[in-house]
Amino acid sequence: MQTTILTDIEGTTSSISFVKDVLFPYARRELPRFVRERGDEPEVRRWLDMVAAEHGGICQDAVIVETLQGMIDQDRKHTALKALQGMIWLEGYRSRDFSAHVYPDVAPRLREWRDAGHQLAVYSSGSVAAQKLLFGNSDAGDLLPLFDAFFDTEAGHKRDADSYRLIADRLHRAVGDVLFLSDVVAELDAAREAGMRTVLLDRREDYPQPRIGEDATHGHLRVESFDGIQPQAASIASLWRG
């Protein structure tokens, strides 16, 4: 069976700046309007009430909004915030306020790998719902059909080896048959500890100073785009320490 390719998003398939400079500011800016217009909908209210209860029983939606905006400013990965952000981003995608950035090399390689029989999956700290929104509304069109599975931190922390073992199990693959792509060395370390093969994405747009050498790469194969990746097991086995 062909290698399963498990990819990170931010800094790997998509620019760090898209999440930091487009998605988060959009959600922060639109939160007051969103809560004002849709705060009575049960699926929205449940998340607002969760935040209110966790902060001493907040009674005013305006204060809940301020609390949520503070979480965004602190880059907190709160369940309620993720859910509400996903709803707001869905509105943004649908209204064409933005589309999701993916690097130009990503879609052609994903399609090539899929056509070659490789299983494709995503593992990101963003919620599965947000991941699907991104790939379903990308600059390169709807990429969702290319993927077999999506994982977020419900599978575990991205710097914990057990998370990668669990993901491999859910993909019905041996860990050694999975290739993990990420821009974060600590995540790659955890994946390798679990038994996965690894590739470090070192994109110049996100990392102007190249990460070169054992100290910087921790021995992971380093590439600057998906064009430098050969997912076949034999190719990676011979190259990943290069």
PDB file of C-alpha atoms in Angstrom:
ATOM      1  CA  MET A   1       0.000   0.000   0.000  1.00  0.00           C
ATOM      2  CA  GLN A   2       1.156   3.532  -0.791  1.00  0.00           C
ATOM      3  CA  THR A   3       2.382   5.933   1.875  1.00  0.00           C
ATOM      4  CA  THR A   4      -0.244   7.918   3.778  1.00  0.00           C
ATOM      5  CA  ILE A   5       0.596  11.626   3.790  1.00  0.00           C
ATOM      6  CA  LEU A   6      -0.434  13.545   6.908  1.00  0.00           C
ATOM      7  CA  THR A   7      -0.015  17.307   6.618  1.00  0.00           C
ATOM      8  CA  ASP A   8      -0.069  20.287   8.907  1.00  0.00           C
ATOM      9  CA  ILE A   9      -1.679  23.491   7.562  1.00  0.00           C
ATOM     10  CA  GLU A  10      -0.231  26.752   8.913  1.00  0.00           C
ATOM     11  CA  GLY A  11       3.294  27.204   7.524  1.00  0.00           C
ATOM     12  CA  THR A  12       3.003  23.955   5.561  1.00  0.00           C
ATOM     13  CA  THR A  13       0.161  24.106   3.042  1.00  0.00           C
ATOM     14  CA  SER A  14      -0.774  27.721   3.803  1.00  0.00           C
ATOM     15  CA  SER A  15       1.041  30.844   4.896  1.00  0.00           C
ATOM     16  CA  ILE A  16       1.262  31.649   8.582  1.00  0.00           C
ATOM     17  CA  SER A  17       0.182  35.181   7.737  1.00  0.00           C
ATOM     18  CA  PHE A  18      -3.181  34.023   6.327  1.00  0.00           C
ATOM     19  CA  VAL A  19      -4.265  32.656   9.700  1.00  0.00           C
ATOM     20  CA  LYS A  20      -2.617  35.409  11.722  1.00  0.00           C
ATOM     21  CA  ASP A  21      -3.412  38.424   9.544  1.00  0.00           C
ATOM     22  CA  VAL A  22      -6.688  37.414   7.847  1.00  0.00           C
ATOM     23  CA  LEU A  23      -8.679  34.774   9.729  1.00  0.00           C
ATOM     24  CA  PHE A  24      -8.101  35.852  13.332  1.00  0.00           C
ATOM     25  CA  PRO A  25      -8.610  39.603  12.730  1.00  0.00           C
ATOM     26  CA  TYR A  26     -11.751  38.877  10.692  1.00  0.00           C
ATOM     27  CA  ALA A  27     -13.272  36.813  13.507  1.00  0.00           C
ATOM     28  CA  ARG A  28     -12.333  39.442  16.088  1.00  0.00           C
ATOM     29  CA  ARG A  29     -13.856  42.242  14.041  1.00  0.00           C
ATOM     30  CA  GLU A  30     -17.057  40.374  13.186  1.00  0.00           C
ATOM     31  CA  LEU A  31     -17.756  38.926  16.647  1.00  0.00           C
ATOM     32  CA  PRO A  32     -19.936  41.820  17.913  1.00  0.00           C
ATOM     33  CA  ARG A  33     -22.143  41.783  14.829  1.00  0.00           C
ATOM     34  CA  PHE A  34     -22.314  37.994  14.750  1.00  0.00           C
ATOM     35  CA  VAL A  35     -23.416  37.748  18.380  1.00  0.00           C
ATOM     36  CA  ARG A  36     -25.891  40.596  17.971  1.00  0.00           C
ATOM     37  CA  GLU A  37     -27.507  38.991  14.906  1.00  0.00           C
ATOM     38  CA  ARG A  38     -27.257  35.295  15.770  1.00  0.00           C
ATOM     39  CA  GLY A  39     -26.797  35.137  19.528  1.00  0.00           C
ATOM     40  CA  ASP A  40     -30.272  33.656  20.066  1.00  0.00           C
ATOM     41  CA  GLU A  41     -29.651  30.667  17.795  1.00  0.00           C
ATOM     42  CA  PRO A  42     -29.265  27.527  19.971  1.00  0.00           C
ATOM     43  CA  GLU A  43     -25.986  26.455  18.346  1.00  0.00           C
ATOM     44  CA  VAL A  44     -24.499  29.909  18.988  1.00  0.00           C
ATOM     45  CA  ARG A  45     -26.055  30.402  22.422  1.00  0.00           C
ATOM     46  CA  ARG A  46     -24.580  27.194  23.816  1.00  0.00           C
ATOM     47  CA  TRP A  47     -21.037  28.427  23.194  1.00  0.00           C
ATOM     48  CA  LEU A  48     -21.729  31.910  24.519  1.00  0.00           C
ATOM     49  CA  ASP A  49     -23.258  30.408  27.666  1.00  0.00           C
ATOM     50  CA  MET A  50     -20.201  28.180  28.109  1.00  0.00           C
ATOM     51  CA  VAL A  51     -17.909  31.217  28.115  1.00  0.00           C
ATOM     52  CA  ALA A  52     -20.269  33.101  30.434  1.00  0.00           C
ATOM     53  CA  ALA A  53     -20.342  30.224  32.948  1.00  0.00           C
ATOM     54  CA  GLU A  54     -16.559  29.825  32.918  1.00  0.00           C
ATOM     55  CA  HIS A  55     -16.107  33.517  33.740  1.00  0.00           C
ATOM     56  CA  GLY A  56     -18.359  33.837  36.754  1.00  0.00           C
ATOM     57  CA  GLY A  57     -21.741  33.973  35.086  1.00  0.00           C
ATOM     58  CA  ILE A  58     -21.379  36.895  32.682  1.00  0.00           C
ATOM     59  CA  CYS A  59     -24.839  38.335  32.007  1.00  0.00           C
ATOM     60  CA  GLN A  60     -24.202  40.657  29.063  1.00  0.00           C
ATOM     61  CA  ASP A  61     -23.363  39.487  25.569  1.00  0.00           C
ATOM     62  CA  ALA A  62     -21.137  42.527  25.077  1.00  0.00           C
ATOM     63  CA  VAL A  63     -18.928  41.335  27.923  1.00  0.00           C
ATOM     64  CA  ILE A  64     -18.870  37.797  26.504  1.00  0.00           C
ATOM     65  CA  VAL A  65     -17.741  39.252  23.174  1.00  0.00           C
ATOM     66  CA  GLU A  66     -14.957  41.199  24.892  1.00  0.00           C
ATOM     67  CA  THR A  67     -13.877  38.006  26.664  1.00  0.00           C
ATOM     68  CA  LEU A  68     -13.782  36.098  23.374  1.00  0.00           C
ATOM     69  CA  GLN A  69     -11.824  38.887  21.703  1.00  0.00           C
ATOM     70  CA  GLY A  70      -9.337  38.699  24.558  1.00  0.00           C
ATOM     71  CA  MET A  71      -8.933  34.976  23.901  1.00  0.00           C
ATOM     72  CA  ILE A  72      -8.166  35.746  20.258  1.00  0.00           C
ATOM     73  CA  ASP A  73      -5.570  38.324  21.323  1.00  0.00           C
ATOM     74  CA  GLN A  74      -3.980  35.700  23.595  1.00  0.00           C
ATOM     75  CA  ASP A  75      -4.115  33.020  20.852  1.00  0.00           C
ATOM     76  CA  ARG A  76      -6.070  30.703  23.156  1.00  0.00           C
ATOM     77  CA  LYS A  77      -7.366  27.426  21.710  1.00  0.00           C
ATOM     78  CA  HIS A  78     -10.686  27.432  23.582  1.00  0.00           C
ATOM     79  CA  THR A  79     -13.405  25.045  22.380  1.00  0.00           C
ATOM     80  CA  ALA A  80     -16.161  27.683  22.356  1.00  0.00           C
ATOM     81  CA  LEU A  81     -13.954  30.209  20.602  1.00  0.00           C
ATOM     82  CA  LYS A  82     -12.999  27.682  17.914  1.00  0.00           C
ATOM     83  CA  ALA A  83     -16.650  26.859  17.299  1.00  0.00           C
ATOM     84  CA  LEU A  84     -17.735  30.495  17.030  1.00  0.00           C
ATOM     85  CA  GLN A  85     -14.753  31.413  14.861  1.00  0.00           C
ATOM     86  CA  GLY A  86     -15.687  28.575  12.516  1.00  0.00           C
ATOM     87  CA  MET A  87     -19.215  29.940  12.116  1.00  0.00           C
ATOM     88  CA  ILE A  88     -17.903  33.439  11.446  1.00  0.00           C
ATOM     89  CA  TRP A  89     -15.335  32.196   8.929  1.00  0.00           C
ATOM     90  CA  LEU A  90     -18.057  30.220   7.146  1.00  0.00           C
ATOM     91  CA  GLU A  91     -19.961  33.476   6.664  1.00  0.00           C
ATOM     92  CA  GLY A  92     -16.788  35.141   5.396  1.00  0.00           C
ATOM     93  CA  TYR A  93     -16.073  32.402   2.882  1.00  0.00           C
ATOM     94  CA  ARG A  94     -19.662  32.342   1.672  1.00  0.00           C
ATOM     95  CA  SER A  95     -19.770  36.109   1.219  1.00  0.00           C
ATOM     96  CA  ARG A  96     -16.410  35.969  -0.614  1.00  0.00           C
ATOM     97  CA  ASP A  97     -14.819  38.350   1.875  1.00  0.00           C
ATOM     98  CA  PHE A  98     -11.712  36.173   1.468  1.00  0.00           C
ATOM     99  CA  SER A  99     -10.564  32.801   0.187  1.00  0.00           C
ATOM    100  CA  ALA A 100      -8.105  30.512   1.913  1.00  0.00           C
ATOM    101  CA  HIS A 101      -4.463  30.807   0.947  1.00  0.00           C
ATOM    102  CA  VAL A 102      -2.630  27.696  -0.171  1.00  0.00           C
ATOM    103  CA  TYR A 103       0.848  27.814  -1.658  1.00  0.00           C
ATOM    104  CA  PRO A 104       0.915  27.356  -5.477  1.00  0.00           C
ATOM    105  CA  ASP A 105       2.783  24.057  -5.236  1.00  0.00           C
ATOM    106  CA  VAL A 106       0.265  22.475  -2.845  1.00  0.00           C
ATOM    107  CA  ALA A 107      -2.803  21.689  -4.972  1.00  0.00           C
ATOM    108  CA  PRO A 108      -0.867  20.150  -7.927  1.00  0.00           C
ATOM    109  CA  ARG A 109       1.130  17.892  -5.620  1.00  0.00           C
ATOM    110  CA  LEU A 110      -1.905  16.860  -3.572  1.00  0.00           C
ATOM    111  CA  ARG A 111      -3.722  15.887  -6.759  1.00  0.00           C
ATOM    112  CA  GLU A 112      -0.659  14.048  -8.054  1.00  0.00           C
ATOM    113  CA  TRP A 113      -0.269  12.112  -4.795  1.00  0.00           C
ATOM    114  CA  ARG A 114      -3.953  11.296  -4.674  1.00  0.00           C
ATOM    115  CA  ASP A 115      -3.906  10.066  -8.274  1.00  0.00           C
ATOM    116  CA  ALA A 116      -0.900   7.887  -7.407  1.00  0.00           C
ATOM    117  CA  GLY A 117      -2.927   6.169  -4.691  1.00  0.00           C
ATOM    118  CA  HIS A 118      -1.636   7.935  -1.594  1.00  0.00           C
ATOM    119  CA  GLN A 119      -4.088   8.456   1.250  1.00  0.00           C
ATOM    120  CA  LEU A 120      -4.148  12.124   2.350  1.00  0.00           C
ATOM    121  CA  ALA A 121      -5.020  13.473   5.796  1.00  0.00           C
ATOM    122  CA  VAL A 122      -4.693  16.680   7.804  1.00  0.00           C
ATOM    123  CA  TYR A 123      -3.542  17.262  11.402  1.00  0.00           C
ATOM    124  CA  SER A 124      -3.773  20.854  12.610  1.00  0.00           C
ATOM    125  CA  SER A 125      -4.375  22.687  15.872  1.00  0.00           C
ATOM    126  CA  GLY A 126      -7.341  24.426  14.230  1.00  0.00           C
ATOM    127  CA  SER A 127     -10.676  22.644  14.543  1.00  0.00           C
ATOM    128  CA  VAL A 128     -11.672  20.035  11.971  1.00  0.00           C
ATOM    129  CA  ALA A 129     -14.522  22.326  10.928  1.00  0.00           C
ATOM    130  CA  ALA A 130     -12.059  25.177  10.284  1.00  0.00           C
ATOM    131  CA  GLN A 131      -9.741  22.841   8.364  1.00  0.00           C
ATOM    132  CA  LYS A 132     -12.572  21.771   6.080  1.00  0.00           C
ATOM    133  CA  LEU A 133     -13.606  25.379   5.510  1.00  0.00           C
ATOM    134  CA  LEU A 134     -10.064  26.276   4.509  1.00  0.00           C
ATOM    135  CA  PHE A 135      -9.552  23.461   2.031  1.00  0.00           C
ATOM    136  CA  GLY A 136     -13.092  23.742   0.721  1.00  0.00           C
ATOM    137  CA  ASN A 137     -12.658  27.453  -0.036  1.00  0.00           C
ATOM    138  CA  SER A 138      -9.029  27.695  -1.107  1.00  0.00           C
ATOM    139  CA  ASP A 139      -7.393  29.919  -3.710  1.00  0.00           C
ATOM    140  CA  ALA A 140      -6.993  26.732  -5.753  1.00  0.00           C
ATOM    141  CA  GLY A 141     -10.661  25.751  -5.492  1.00  0.00           C
ATOM    142  CA  ASP A 142     -12.342  23.016  -3.480  1.00  0.00           C
ATOM    143  CA  LEU A 143      -9.619  20.638  -2.300  1.00  0.00           C
ATOM    144  CA  LEU A 144     -11.785  18.744   0.197  1.00  0.00           C
ATOM    145  CA  PRO A 145     -12.354  15.707  -2.052  1.00  0.00           C
ATOM    146  CA  LEU A 146      -8.616  15.025  -2.018  1.00  0.00           C
ATOM    147  CA  PHE A 147      -8.549  14.247   1.711  1.00  0.00           C
ATOM    148  CA  ASP A 148      -9.587  11.094   3.525  1.00  0.00           C
ATOM    149  CA  ALA A 149      -9.469  12.360   7.116  1.00  0.00           C
ATOM    150  CA  PHE A 150      -9.001  15.422   9.300  1.00  0.00           C
ATOM    151  CA  PHE A 151      -7.606  15.571  12.845  1.00  0.00           C
ATOM    152  CA  ASP A 152      -7.344  18.377  15.391  1.00  0.00           C
ATOM    153  CA  THR A 153      -6.132  18.505  18.980  1.00  0.00           C
ATOM    154  CA  GLU A 154      -8.937  16.188  20.075  1.00  0.00           C
ATOM    155  CA  ALA A 155      -6.496  13.531  18.859  1.00  0.00           C
ATOM    156  CA  GLY A 156      -3.941  14.942  21.308  1.00  0.00           C
ATOM    157  CA  HIS A 157      -1.248  17.592  21.496  1.00  0.00           C
ATOM    158  CA  LYS A 158       0.828  17.956  18.357  1.00  0.00           C
ATOM    159  CA  ARG A 159       4.066  17.636  20.325  1.00  0.00           C
ATOM    160  CA  ASP A 160       3.026  14.352  21.944  1.00  0.00           C
ATOM    161  CA  ALA A 161       4.117  11.120  20.225  1.00  0.00           C
ATOM    162  CA  ASP A 162       0.967   9.328  21.376  1.00  0.00           C
ATOM    163  CA  SER A 163      -1.134  11.680  19.227  1.00  0.00           C
ATOM    164  CA  TYR A 164       0.559  10.386  16.092  1.00  0.00           C
ATOM    165  CA  ARG A 165       0.156   6.768  17.157  1.00  0.00           C
ATOM    166  CA  LEU A 166      -3.571   7.393  17.673  1.00  0.00           C
ATOM    167  CA  ILE A 167      -3.903   9.069  14.275  1.00  0.00           C
ATOM    168  CA  ALA A 168      -2.138   6.189  12.526  1.00  0.00           C
ATOM    169  CA  ASP A 169      -4.490   3.772  14.256  1.00  0.00           C
ATOM    170  CA  ARG A 170      -7.545   5.774  13.150  1.00  0.00           C
ATOM    171  CA  LEU A 171      -6.183   5.793   9.602  1.00  0.00           C
ATOM    172  CA  HIS A 172      -5.741   2.000   9.847  1.00  0.00           C
ATOM    173  CA  ARG A 173      -2.083   2.345   8.968  1.00  0.00           C
ATOM    174  CA  ALA A 174       1.132   1.325  10.677  1.00  0.00           C
ATOM    175  CA  VAL A 175       2.910   4.440  11.952  1.00  0.00           C
ATOM    176  CA  GLY A 176       5.871   3.662   9.693  1.00  0.00           C
ATOM    177  CA  ASP A 177       3.599   3.926   6.648  1.00  0.00           C
ATOM    178  CA  VAL A 178       2.672   7.536   7.441  1.00  0.00           C
ATOM    179  CA  LEU A 179       4.676  10.564   6.297  1.00  0.00           C
ATOM    180  CA  PHE A 180       4.076  13.723   8.367  1.00  0.00           C
ATOM    181  CA  LEU A 181       4.679  17.175   6.859  1.00  0.00           C
ATOM    182  CA  SER A 182       5.089  20.210   9.122  1.00  0.00           C
ATOM    183  CA  ASP A 183       7.011  23.448   9.547  1.00  0.00           C
ATOM    184  CA  VAL A 184       7.414  22.866  13.310  1.00  0.00           C
ATOM    185  CA  VAL A 185      10.449  20.809  14.293  1.00  0.00           C
ATOM    186  CA  ALA A 186       9.026  19.833  17.699  1.00  0.00           C
ATOM    187  CA  GLU A 187       5.960  18.335  16.006  1.00  0.00           C
ATOM    188  CA  LEU A 188       8.160  16.389  13.620  1.00  0.00           C
ATOM    189  CA  ASP A 189      10.217  15.143  16.556  1.00  0.00           C
ATOM    190  CA  ALA A 190       7.052  13.772  18.193  1.00  0.00           C
ATOM    191  CA  ALA A 191       5.903  12.139  14.951  1.00  0.00           C
ATOM    192  CA  ARG A 192       9.298  10.521  14.452  1.00  0.00           C
ATOM    193  CA  GLU A 193       9.308   9.303  18.049  1.00  0.00           C
ATOM    194  CA  ALA A 194       5.993   7.597  17.296  1.00  0.00           C
ATOM    195  CA  GLY A 195       7.570   5.913  14.253  1.00  0.00           C
ATOM    196  CA  MET A 196       6.353   8.123  11.403  1.00  0.00           C
ATOM    197  CA  ARG A 197       8.554   9.411   8.624  1.00  0.00           C
ATOM    198  CA  THR A 198       8.858  13.188   8.502  1.00  0.00           C
ATOM    199  CA  VAL A 199       9.546  16.181   6.264  1.00  0.00           C
ATOM    200  CA  LEU A 200      10.282  19.707   7.452  1.00  0.00           C
ATOM    201  CA  LEU A 201       8.688  22.452   5.325  1.00  0.00           C
ATOM    202  CA  ASP A 202      10.973  25.474   5.451  1.00  0.00           C
ATOM    203  CA  ARG A 203       9.157  27.968   3.252  1.00  0.00           C
ATOM    204  CA  ARG A 204      11.026  31.192   2.611  1.00  0.00           C
ATOM    205  CA  GLU A 205       7.841  33.268   2.886  1.00  0.00           C
ATOM    206  CA  ASP A 206       7.310  32.059   6.450  1.00  0.00           C
ATOM    207  CA  TYR A 207      10.940  31.474   7.466  1.00  0.00           C
ATOM    208  CA  PRO A 208      13.199  34.044   5.737  1.00  0.00           C
ATOM    209  CA  GLN A 209      16.245  32.645   7.538  1.00  0.00           C
ATOM    210  CA  PRO A 210      16.775  29.081   6.227  1.00  0.00           C
ATOM    211  CA  ARG A 211      16.847  26.358   8.866  1.00  0.00           C
ATOM    212  CA  ILE A 212      19.858  24.334   7.802  1.00  0.00           C
ATOM    213  CA  GLY A 213      22.003  21.852   9.695  1.00  0.00           C
ATOM    214  CA  GLU A 214      21.416  19.202  12.335  1.00  0.00           C
ATOM    215  CA  ASP A 215      20.766  21.695  15.141  1.00  0.00           C
ATOM    216  CA  ALA A 216      18.039  23.428  13.136  1.00  0.00           C
ATOM    217  CA  THR A 217      16.394  20.447  11.431  1.00  0.00           C
ATOM    218  CA  HIS A 218      16.985  17.702  14.041  1.00  0.00           C
ATOM    219  CA  GLY A 219      17.765  15.406  11.123  1.00  0.00           C
ATOM    220  CA  HIS A 220      14.389  15.759   9.402  1.00  0.00           C
ATOM    221  CA  LEU A 221      14.420  15.976   5.620  1.00  0.00           C
ATOM    222  CA  ARG A 222      14.139  19.694   4.793  1.00  0.00           C
ATOM    223  CA  VAL A 223      12.329  21.023   1.706  1.00  0.00           C
ATOM    224  CA  GLU A 224      11.134  24.471   0.684  1.00  0.00           C
ATOM    225  CA  SER A 225       7.969  23.339  -1.114  1.00  0.00           C
ATOM    226  CA  PHE A 226       5.879  20.271  -1.808  1.00  0.00           C
ATOM    227  CA  ASP A 227       7.761  19.955  -5.083  1.00  0.00           C
ATOM    228  CA  GLY A 228      10.725  18.636  -3.110  1.00  0.00           C
ATOM    229  CA  ILE A 229       8.791  15.725  -1.578  1.00  0.00           C
ATOM    230  CA  GLN A 230       8.839  12.164  -2.925  1.00  0.00           C
ATOM    231  CA  PRO A 231       6.342  10.284  -0.737  1.00  0.00           C
ATOM    232  CA  GLN A 232       7.261   6.786  -1.821  1.00  0.00           C
ATOM    233  CA  ALA A 233       8.670   4.845   1.105  1.00  0.00           C
ATOM    234  CA  ALA A 234      11.958   3.931  -0.576  1.00  0.00           C
ATOM    235  CA  SER A 235      12.669   7.503  -1.649  1.00  0.00           C
ATOM    236  CA  ILE A 236      11.986   8.980   1.754  1.00  0.00           C
ATOM    237  CA  ALA A 237      13.914   6.270   3.575  1.00  0.00           C
ATOM    238  CA  SER A 238      17.004   7.165   1.607  1.00  0.00           C
ATOM    239  CA  LEU A 239      16.571  10.901   1.888  1.00  0.00           C
ATOM    240  CA  TRP A 240      15.063  11.828   5.221  1.00  0.00           C
ATOM    241  CA  ARG A 241      18.395  12.259   6.964  1.00  0.00           C
ATOM    242  CA  GLY A 242      19.833  14.247   4.078  1.00  0.00           C
TER     243      GLY A 242
END
